[in-house]
């Protein structure tokens, strides 16, 4: 058993608490990882807020991490002690019907136990002050050591800087993949990106790499425009600057609508606007943002009857074990940006400050 520091969420709506936790050794088909770096994501904040119906407390959150394998359980063959890895919140077992289907990346092998905050055998590897602590998204990267299923880990280039590539565990991969895998944006396309946070910037980067000729960024926070343009946005607009709905503005700006739109916020009203900003006959809108539980999307069926397509994406459609090492390789070859997404680097015990920076849009 390893004793180490972790940021424990004891209850919903309260700040994280840095505690000494005990991390049990990995059982069969499990891997214990020393986490070197982790990022914070709105999904962590969503669960911490208490709005997540799958949220269990007390829990160790975090799902964008990178580290080194400390030890492996019986039967683990894909990774060994000392390997550099990224934990995966969407695993890839290679055996379930989802993994065998090229149309999806949604491996279901451990979905039920992962959603309940436990390892595949139904138990936790974390204890603190004598209490069992739940796992989160199969990863729990807000701990100096964590235990994950062996299908939830990708071995990556040992030379990769872990304080950067941890971002490939969720946000960057999600936005980039939404463009190249889900939408399949073609050269010369016109694209609209709603929400210019980390995921939105990754979408813009993907659109630029795909050869889009016009990339319109949409956000009410104008201090995000300069960064969006660095990533490839050709122009940025705020819905607050217009009296008419933003979809009507975009349809007028683009002679009938955009070829592709991406919703990167998780707001069902914006999802509707993103669909209705698409061009009749061929426009495709991809929902990337995660809306709160119980919310519903709406539009007039005529929008779809007249040739628009509404799609969604999870982790950018990447089959995780196969794809994350390749994304790291692409980053090392400077084909995709990662460093540019990092705004602040803080010591682990300042993790609550990191959440404050995220909530303030900084």
mmCIF file of N, CA and C in Angstrom, residues 242-330:
data_model
loop_
_atom_site.group_PDB
_atom_site.id
_atom_site.type_symbol
_atom_site.label_atom_id
_atom_site.label_comp_id
_atom_site.label_asym_id
_atom_site.label_seq_id
_atom_site.Cartn_x
_atom_site.Cartn_y
_atom_site.Cartn_z
ATOM 1 N N UNK A 242 -25.548 41.555 -31.286
ATOM 2 C CA UNK A 242 -26.594 41.529 -32.317
ATOM 3 C C UNK A 242 -27.970 41.488 -31.669
ATOM 4 N N UNK A 243 -28.943 42.045 -32.364
ATOM 5 C CA UNK A 243 -30.314 42.009 -31.842
ATOM 6 C C UNK A 243 -31.019 40.731 -32.275
ATOM 7 N N UNK A 244 -30.580 40.156 -33.397
ATOM 8 C CA UNK A 244 -31.220 38.924 -33.881
ATOM 9 C C UNK A 244 -30.467 37.697 -33.385
ATOM 10 N N UNK A 245 -31.111 36.521 -33.408
ATOM 11 C CA UNK A 245 -30.436 35.295 -32.953
ATOM 12 C C UNK A 245 -29.147 35.043 -33.735
ATOM 13 N N UNK A 246 -28.154 34.471 -33.036
ATOM 14 C CA UNK A 246 -26.827 34.291 -33.625
ATOM 15 C C UNK A 246 -26.862 33.404 -34.865
ATOM 16 N N UNK A 247 -27.808 32.435 -34.906
ATOM 17 C CA UNK A 247 -27.868 31.583 -36.099
ATOM 18 C C UNK A 247 -28.259 32.387 -37.340
ATOM 19 N N UNK A 248 -29.141 33.374 -37.156
ATOM 20 C CA UNK A 248 -29.524 34.223 -38.305
ATOM 21 C C UNK A 248 -28.347 35.075 -38.763
ATOM 22 N N UNK A 249 -27.577 35.557 -37.801
ATOM 23 C CA UNK A 249 -26.375 36.351 -38.118
ATOM 24 C C UNK A 249 -25.407 35.510 -38.951
ATOM 25 N N UNK A 250 -25.180 34.280 -38.522
ATOM 26 C CA UNK A 250 -24.240 33.403 -39.224
ATOM 27 C C UNK A 250 -24.734 33.027 -40.613
ATOM 28 N N UNK A 251 -26.027 32.771 -40.743
ATOM 29 C CA UNK A 251 -26.596 32.442 -42.064
ATOM 30 C C UNK A 251 -26.379 33.606 -43.030
ATOM 31 N N UNK A 252 -26.558 34.830 -42.538
ATOM 32 C CA UNK A 252 -26.339 36.016 -43.389
ATOM 33 C C UNK A 252 -24.850 36.195 -43.723
ATOM 34 N N UNK A 253 -24.006 35.965 -42.740
ATOM 35 C CA UNK A 253 -22.553 36.151 -42.931
ATOM 36 C C UNK A 253 -21.968 35.175 -43.942
ATOM 37 N N UNK A 254 -22.606 34.006 -44.078
ATOM 38 C CA UNK A 254 -21.986 32.911 -44.827
ATOM 39 C C UNK A 254 -22.793 32.497 -46.055
ATOM 40 N N UNK A 255 -23.688 33.370 -46.502
ATOM 41 C CA UNK A 255 -24.484 33.074 -47.694
ATOM 42 C C UNK A 255 -25.246 31.753 -47.552
ATOM 43 N N UNK A 256 -26.030 31.648 -46.460
ATOM 44 C CA UNK A 256 -26.891 30.479 -46.313
ATOM 45 C C UNK A 256 -26.546 29.566 -45.163
ATOM 46 N N UNK A 257 -25.414 29.804 -44.517
ATOM 47 C CA UNK A 257 -25.059 28.966 -43.367
ATOM 48 C C UNK A 257 -23.697 28.330 -43.517
ATOM 49 N N UNK A 258 -23.190 27.795 -42.408
ATOM 50 C CA UNK A 258 -21.859 27.173 -42.401
ATOM 51 C C UNK A 258 -21.961 25.713 -42.838
ATOM 52 N N UNK A 259 -20.842 25.178 -43.299
ATOM 53 C CA UNK A 259 -20.798 23.755 -43.669
ATOM 54 C C UNK A 259 -20.759 22.877 -42.419
ATOM 55 N N UNK A 260 -20.016 23.355 -41.401
ATOM 56 C CA UNK A 260 -19.869 22.593 -40.162
ATOM 57 C C UNK A 260 -19.948 23.534 -38.969
ATOM 58 N N UNK A 261 -20.673 23.122 -37.923
ATOM 59 C CA UNK A 261 -20.660 23.888 -36.676
ATOM 60 C C UNK A 261 -20.387 22.942 -35.522
ATOM 61 N N UNK A 262 -19.802 23.508 -34.458
ATOM 62 C CA UNK A 262 -19.402 22.717 -33.295
ATOM 63 C C UNK A 262 -19.837 23.440 -32.030
ATOM 64 N N UNK A 263 -20.598 22.758 -31.175
ATOM 65 C CA UNK A 263 -21.027 23.333 -29.902
ATOM 66 C C UNK A 263 -20.089 22.811 -28.819
ATOM 67 N N UNK A 264 -19.316 23.716 -28.209
ATOM 68 C CA UNK A 264 -18.278 23.318 -27.257
ATOM 69 C C UNK A 264 -18.534 23.906 -25.872
ATOM 70 N N UNK A 265 -19.799 24.026 -25.499
ATOM 71 C CA UNK A 265 -20.150 24.656 -24.228
ATOM 72 C C UNK A 265 -20.942 23.699 -23.333
ATOM 73 N N UNK A 266 -21.932 23.013 -23.934
ATOM 74 C CA UNK A 266 -22.814 22.174 -23.136
ATOM 75 C C UNK A 266 -24.099 22.898 -22.787
ATOM 76 N N UNK A 267 -24.500 23.828 -23.656
ATOM 77 C CA UNK A 267 -25.716 24.622 -23.450
ATOM 78 C C UNK A 267 -26.734 24.239 -24.531
ATOM 79 N N UNK A 268 -27.900 23.739 -24.123
ATOM 80 C CA UNK A 268 -28.841 23.202 -25.112
ATOM 81 C C UNK A 268 -29.408 24.285 -26.038
ATOM 82 N N UNK A 269 -29.492 25.517 -25.566
ATOM 83 C CA UNK A 269 -29.931 26.607 -26.434
ATOM 84 C C UNK A 269 -28.908 26.900 -27.519
ATOM 85 N N UNK A 270 -27.626 26.835 -27.135
ATOM 86 C CA UNK A 270 -26.551 27.059 -28.107
ATOM 87 C C UNK A 270 -26.486 25.895 -29.097
ATOM 88 N N UNK A 271 -26.794 24.680 -28.619
ATOM 89 C CA UNK A 271 -26.803 23.522 -29.526
ATOM 90 C C UNK A 271 -27.816 23.744 -30.654
ATOM 91 N N UNK A 272 -28.965 24.273 -30.297
ATOM 92 C CA UNK A 272 -29.979 24.564 -31.318
ATOM 93 C C UNK A 272 -29.460 25.620 -32.296
ATOM 94 N N UNK A 273 -28.872 26.681 -31.762
ATOM 95 C CA UNK A 273 -28.339 27.741 -32.619
ATOM 96 C C UNK A 273 -27.280 27.192 -33.570
ATOM 97 N N UNK A 274 -26.427 26.287 -33.052
ATOM 98 C CA UNK A 274 -25.356 25.721 -33.872
ATOM 99 C C UNK A 274 -25.922 24.906 -35.026
ATOM 100 N N UNK A 275 -26.970 24.132 -34.765
ATOM 101 C CA UNK A 275 -27.597 23.363 -35.852
ATOM 102 C C UNK A 275 -28.213 24.307 -36.880
ATOM 103 N N UNK A 276 -28.943 25.302 -36.390
ATOM 104 C CA UNK A 276 -29.696 26.186 -37.296
ATOM 105 C C UNK A 276 -28.796 27.172 -38.036
ATOM 106 N N UNK A 277 -27.529 27.249 -37.622
ATOM 107 C CA UNK A 277 -26.552 28.074 -38.351
ATOM 108 C C UNK A 277 -25.965 27.317 -39.537
ATOM 109 N N UNK A 278 -26.307 26.026 -39.645
ATOM 110 C CA UNK A 278 -25.762 25.197 -40.730
ATOM 111 C C UNK A 278 -26.502 25.425 -42.051
ATOM 112 N N UNK A 279 -25.784 25.188 -43.139
ATOM 113 C CA UNK A 279 -26.336 25.374 -44.489
ATOM 114 C C UNK A 279 -27.362 24.295 -44.815
ATOM 115 N N UNK A 280 -28.439 24.719 -45.437
ATOM 116 C CA UNK A 280 -29.450 23.779 -45.930
ATOM 117 C C UNK A 280 -28.806 22.791 -46.904
ATOM 118 N N UNK A 281 -29.235 21.533 -46.843
ATOM 119 C CA UNK A 281 -28.788 20.549 -47.823
ATOM 120 C C UNK A 281 -27.599 19.711 -47.404
ATOM 121 N N UNK A 282 -26.652 20.328 -46.653
ATOM 122 C CA UNK A 282 -25.448 19.555 -46.309
ATOM 123 C C UNK A 282 -24.798 19.936 -44.976
ATOM 124 N N UNK A 283 -25.322 20.925 -44.291
ATOM 125 C CA UNK A 283 -24.672 21.377 -43.052
ATOM 126 C C UNK A 283 -24.665 20.297 -41.979
ATOM 127 N N UNK A 284 -23.548 20.200 -41.264
ATOM 128 C CA UNK A 284 -23.403 19.212 -40.188
ATOM 129 C C UNK A 284 -23.047 19.948 -38.900
ATOM 130 N N UNK A 285 -23.798 19.662 -37.830
ATOM 131 C CA UNK A 285 -23.497 20.261 -36.528
ATOM 132 C C UNK A 285 -23.127 19.167 -35.538
ATOM 133 N N UNK A 286 -22.005 19.354 -34.856
ATOM 134 C CA UNK A 286 -21.513 18.355 -33.906
ATOM 135 C C UNK A 286 -21.615 18.906 -32.480
ATOM 136 N N UNK A 287 -22.287 18.150 -31.609
ATOM 137 C CA UNK A 287 -22.370 18.498 -30.188
ATOM 138 C C UNK A 287 -21.143 17.904 -29.491
ATOM 139 N N UNK A 288 -20.301 18.789 -28.963
ATOM 140 C CA UNK A 288 -19.094 18.373 -28.262
ATOM 141 C C UNK A 288 -19.257 18.619 -26.763
ATOM 142 N N UNK A 289 -19.924 19.712 -26.414
ATOM 143 C CA UNK A 289 -20.136 20.065 -25.012
ATOM 144 C C UNK A 289 -21.107 19.113 -24.337
ATOM 145 N N UNK A 290 -20.910 18.900 -23.034
ATOM 146 C CA UNK A 290 -21.776 17.998 -22.270
ATOM 147 C C UNK A 290 -22.780 18.831 -21.480
ATOM 148 N N UNK A 291 -24.058 18.666 -21.814
ATOM 149 C CA UNK A 291 -25.107 19.404 -21.105
ATOM 150 C C UNK A 291 -25.404 18.737 -19.767
ATOM 151 N N UNK A 292 -26.012 19.493 -18.868
ATOM 152 C CA UNK A 292 -26.362 18.953 -17.546
ATOM 153 C C UNK A 292 -27.417 17.859 -17.682
ATOM 154 N N UNK A 293 -27.458 16.987 -16.700
ATOM 155 C CA UNK A 293 -28.379 15.840 -16.711
ATOM 156 C C UNK A 293 -29.824 16.297 -16.856
ATOM 157 N N UNK A 294 -30.577 15.551 -17.626
ATOM 158 C CA UNK A 294 -32.009 15.815 -17.748
ATOM 159 C C UNK A 294 -32.374 16.886 -18.758
ATOM 160 N N UNK A 295 -31.396 17.586 -19.322
ATOM 161 C CA UNK A 295 -31.716 18.625 -20.293
ATOM 162 C C UNK A 295 -32.019 18.007 -21.647
ATOM 163 N N UNK A 296 -32.829 18.699 -22.456
ATOM 164 C CA UNK A 296 -33.237 18.176 -23.760
ATOM 165 C C UNK A 296 -32.961 19.202 -24.849
ATOM 166 N N UNK A 297 -32.641 18.684 -26.058
ATOM 167 C CA UNK A 297 -32.424 19.574 -27.183
ATOM 168 C C UNK A 297 -33.704 19.661 -28.017
ATOM 169 N N UNK A 298 -33.881 20.798 -28.692
ATOM 170 C CA UNK A 298 -35.052 20.943 -29.554
ATOM 171 C C UNK A 298 -34.695 21.757 -30.783
ATOM 172 N N UNK A 299 -35.399 21.468 -31.850
ATOM 173 C CA UNK A 299 -35.344 22.267 -33.067
ATOM 174 C C UNK A 299 -36.588 21.903 -33.842
ATOM 175 N N UNK A 300 -36.850 22.601 -34.940
ATOM 176 C CA UNK A 300 -37.979 22.197 -35.777
ATOM 177 C C UNK A 300 -37.514 21.069 -36.694
ATOM 178 N N UNK A 301 -38.312 20.001 -36.833
ATOM 179 C CA UNK A 301 -37.908 18.879 -37.676
ATOM 180 C C UNK A 301 -37.520 19.319 -39.090
ATOM 181 N N UNK A 302 -38.127 20.410 -39.562
ATOM 182 C CA UNK A 302 -37.851 20.919 -40.906
ATOM 183 C C UNK A 302 -36.354 21.184 -41.097
ATOM 184 N N UNK A 303 -35.651 21.547 -40.001
ATOM 185 C CA UNK A 303 -34.206 21.781 -40.092
ATOM 186 C C UNK A 303 -33.486 20.527 -40.579
ATOM 187 N N UNK A 304 -33.940 19.373 -40.124
ATOM 188 C CA UNK A 304 -33.307 18.107 -40.501
ATOM 189 C C UNK A 304 -33.853 17.579 -41.822
ATOM 190 N N UNK A 305 -35.150 17.769 -42.033
ATOM 191 C CA UNK A 305 -35.780 17.327 -43.282
ATOM 192 C C UNK A 305 -35.109 18.007 -44.482
ATOM 193 N N UNK A 306 -34.683 19.256 -44.261
ATOM 194 C CA UNK A 306 -34.048 19.995 -45.362
ATOM 195 C C UNK A 306 -32.530 19.805 -45.383
ATOM 196 N N UNK A 307 -32.070 18.678 -44.847
ATOM 197 C CA UNK A 307 -30.708 18.251 -45.146
ATOM 198 C C UNK A 307 -29.612 18.592 -44.180
ATOM 199 N N UNK A 308 -29.978 19.028 -42.974
ATOM 200 C CA UNK A 308 -28.925 19.227 -41.969
ATOM 201 C C UNK A 308 -28.758 17.953 -41.162
ATOM 202 N N UNK A 309 -27.548 17.750 -40.605
ATOM 203 C CA UNK A 309 -27.266 16.554 -39.802
ATOM 204 C C UNK A 309 -26.808 16.982 -38.413
ATOM 205 N N UNK A 310 -27.376 16.337 -37.394
ATOM 206 C CA UNK A 310 -26.997 16.619 -36.003
ATOM 207 C C UNK A 310 -26.227 15.417 -35.472
ATOM 208 N N UNK A 311 -25.015 15.643 -35.004
ATOM 209 C CA UNK A 311 -24.180 14.543 -34.512
ATOM 210 C C UNK A 311 -23.624 14.878 -33.133
ATOM 211 N N UNK A 312 -23.155 13.850 -32.457
ATOM 212 C CA UNK A 312 -22.469 14.055 -31.182
ATOM 213 C C UNK A 312 -21.147 13.323 -31.210
ATOM 214 N N UNK A 313 -20.271 13.662 -30.267
ATOM 215 C CA UNK A 313 -18.963 13.003 -30.219
ATOM 216 C C UNK A 313 -18.534 12.850 -28.774
ATOM 217 N N UNK A 314 -17.854 11.750 -28.467
ATOM 218 C CA UNK A 314 -17.271 11.546 -27.137
ATOM 219 C C UNK A 314 -15.782 11.247 -27.326
ATOM 220 N N UNK A 315 -14.934 11.963 -26.609
ATOM 221 C CA UNK A 315 -13.484 11.849 -26.751
ATOM 222 C C UNK A 315 -13.075 11.923 -28.221
ATOM 223 N N UNK A 316 -13.816 12.741 -28.986
ATOM 224 C CA UNK A 316 -13.434 13.002 -30.374
ATOM 225 C C UNK A 316 -13.464 11.791 -31.282
ATOM 226 N N UNK A 317 -14.137 10.723 -30.836
ATOM 227 C CA UNK A 317 -14.231 9.540 -31.686
ATOM 228 C C UNK A 317 -12.960 8.698 -31.737
ATOM 229 N N UNK A 318 -11.951 9.047 -30.929
ATOM 230 C CA UNK A 318 -10.690 8.288 -30.965
ATOM 231 C C UNK A 318 -10.845 6.957 -30.239
ATOM 232 N N UNK A 319 -10.395 5.869 -30.860
ATOM 233 C CA UNK A 319 -10.257 4.598 -30.143
ATOM 234 C C UNK A 319 -9.007 4.775 -29.278
ATOM 235 N N UNK A 320 -9.213 4.828 -27.970
ATOM 236 C CA UNK A 320 -8.240 5.465 -27.081
ATOM 237 C C UNK A 320 -6.857 4.812 -27.018
ATOM 238 N N UNK A 321 -6.804 3.511 -26.784
ATOM 239 C CA UNK A 321 -5.495 2.851 -26.632
ATOM 240 C C UNK A 321 -4.674 2.970 -27.918
ATOM 241 N N UNK A 322 -5.350 2.854 -29.063
ATOM 242 C CA UNK A 322 -4.663 2.959 -30.353
ATOM 243 C C UNK A 322 -4.272 4.402 -30.679
ATOM 244 N N UNK A 323 -5.153 5.352 -30.359
ATOM 245 C CA UNK A 323 -5.003 6.707 -30.893
ATOM 246 C C UNK A 323 -4.188 7.658 -30.041
ATOM 247 N N UNK A 324 -4.287 7.555 -28.710
ATOM 248 C CA UNK A 324 -3.589 8.529 -27.860
ATOM 249 C C UNK A 324 -2.071 8.511 -28.076
ATOM 250 N N UNK A 325 -1.436 7.327 -28.197
ATOM 251 C CA UNK A 325 0.010 7.348 -28.493
ATOM 252 C C UNK A 325 0.328 8.056 -29.813
ATOM 253 N N UNK A 326 -0.550 7.904 -30.809
ATOM 254 C CA UNK A 326 -0.330 8.575 -32.104
ATOM 255 C C UNK A 326 -0.499 10.089 -31.973
ATOM 256 N N UNK A 327 -1.457 10.523 -31.145
ATOM 257 C CA UNK A 327 -1.631 11.958 -30.920
ATOM 258 C C UNK A 327 -0.397 12.541 -30.231
ATOM 259 N N UNK A 328 0.177 11.789 -29.305
ATOM 260 C CA UNK A 328 1.408 12.237 -28.651
ATOM 261 C C UNK A 328 2.538 12.346 -29.685
ATOM 262 N N UNK A 329 2.621 11.358 -30.565
ATOM 263 C CA UNK A 329 3.640 11.380 -31.617
ATOM 264 C C UNK A 329 3.444 12.583 -32.544
ATOM 265 N N UNK A 330 2.197 12.867 -32.891
ATOM 266 C CA UNK A 330 1.896 14.039 -33.737
ATOM 267 C C UNK A 330 2.306 15.332 -33.037
#
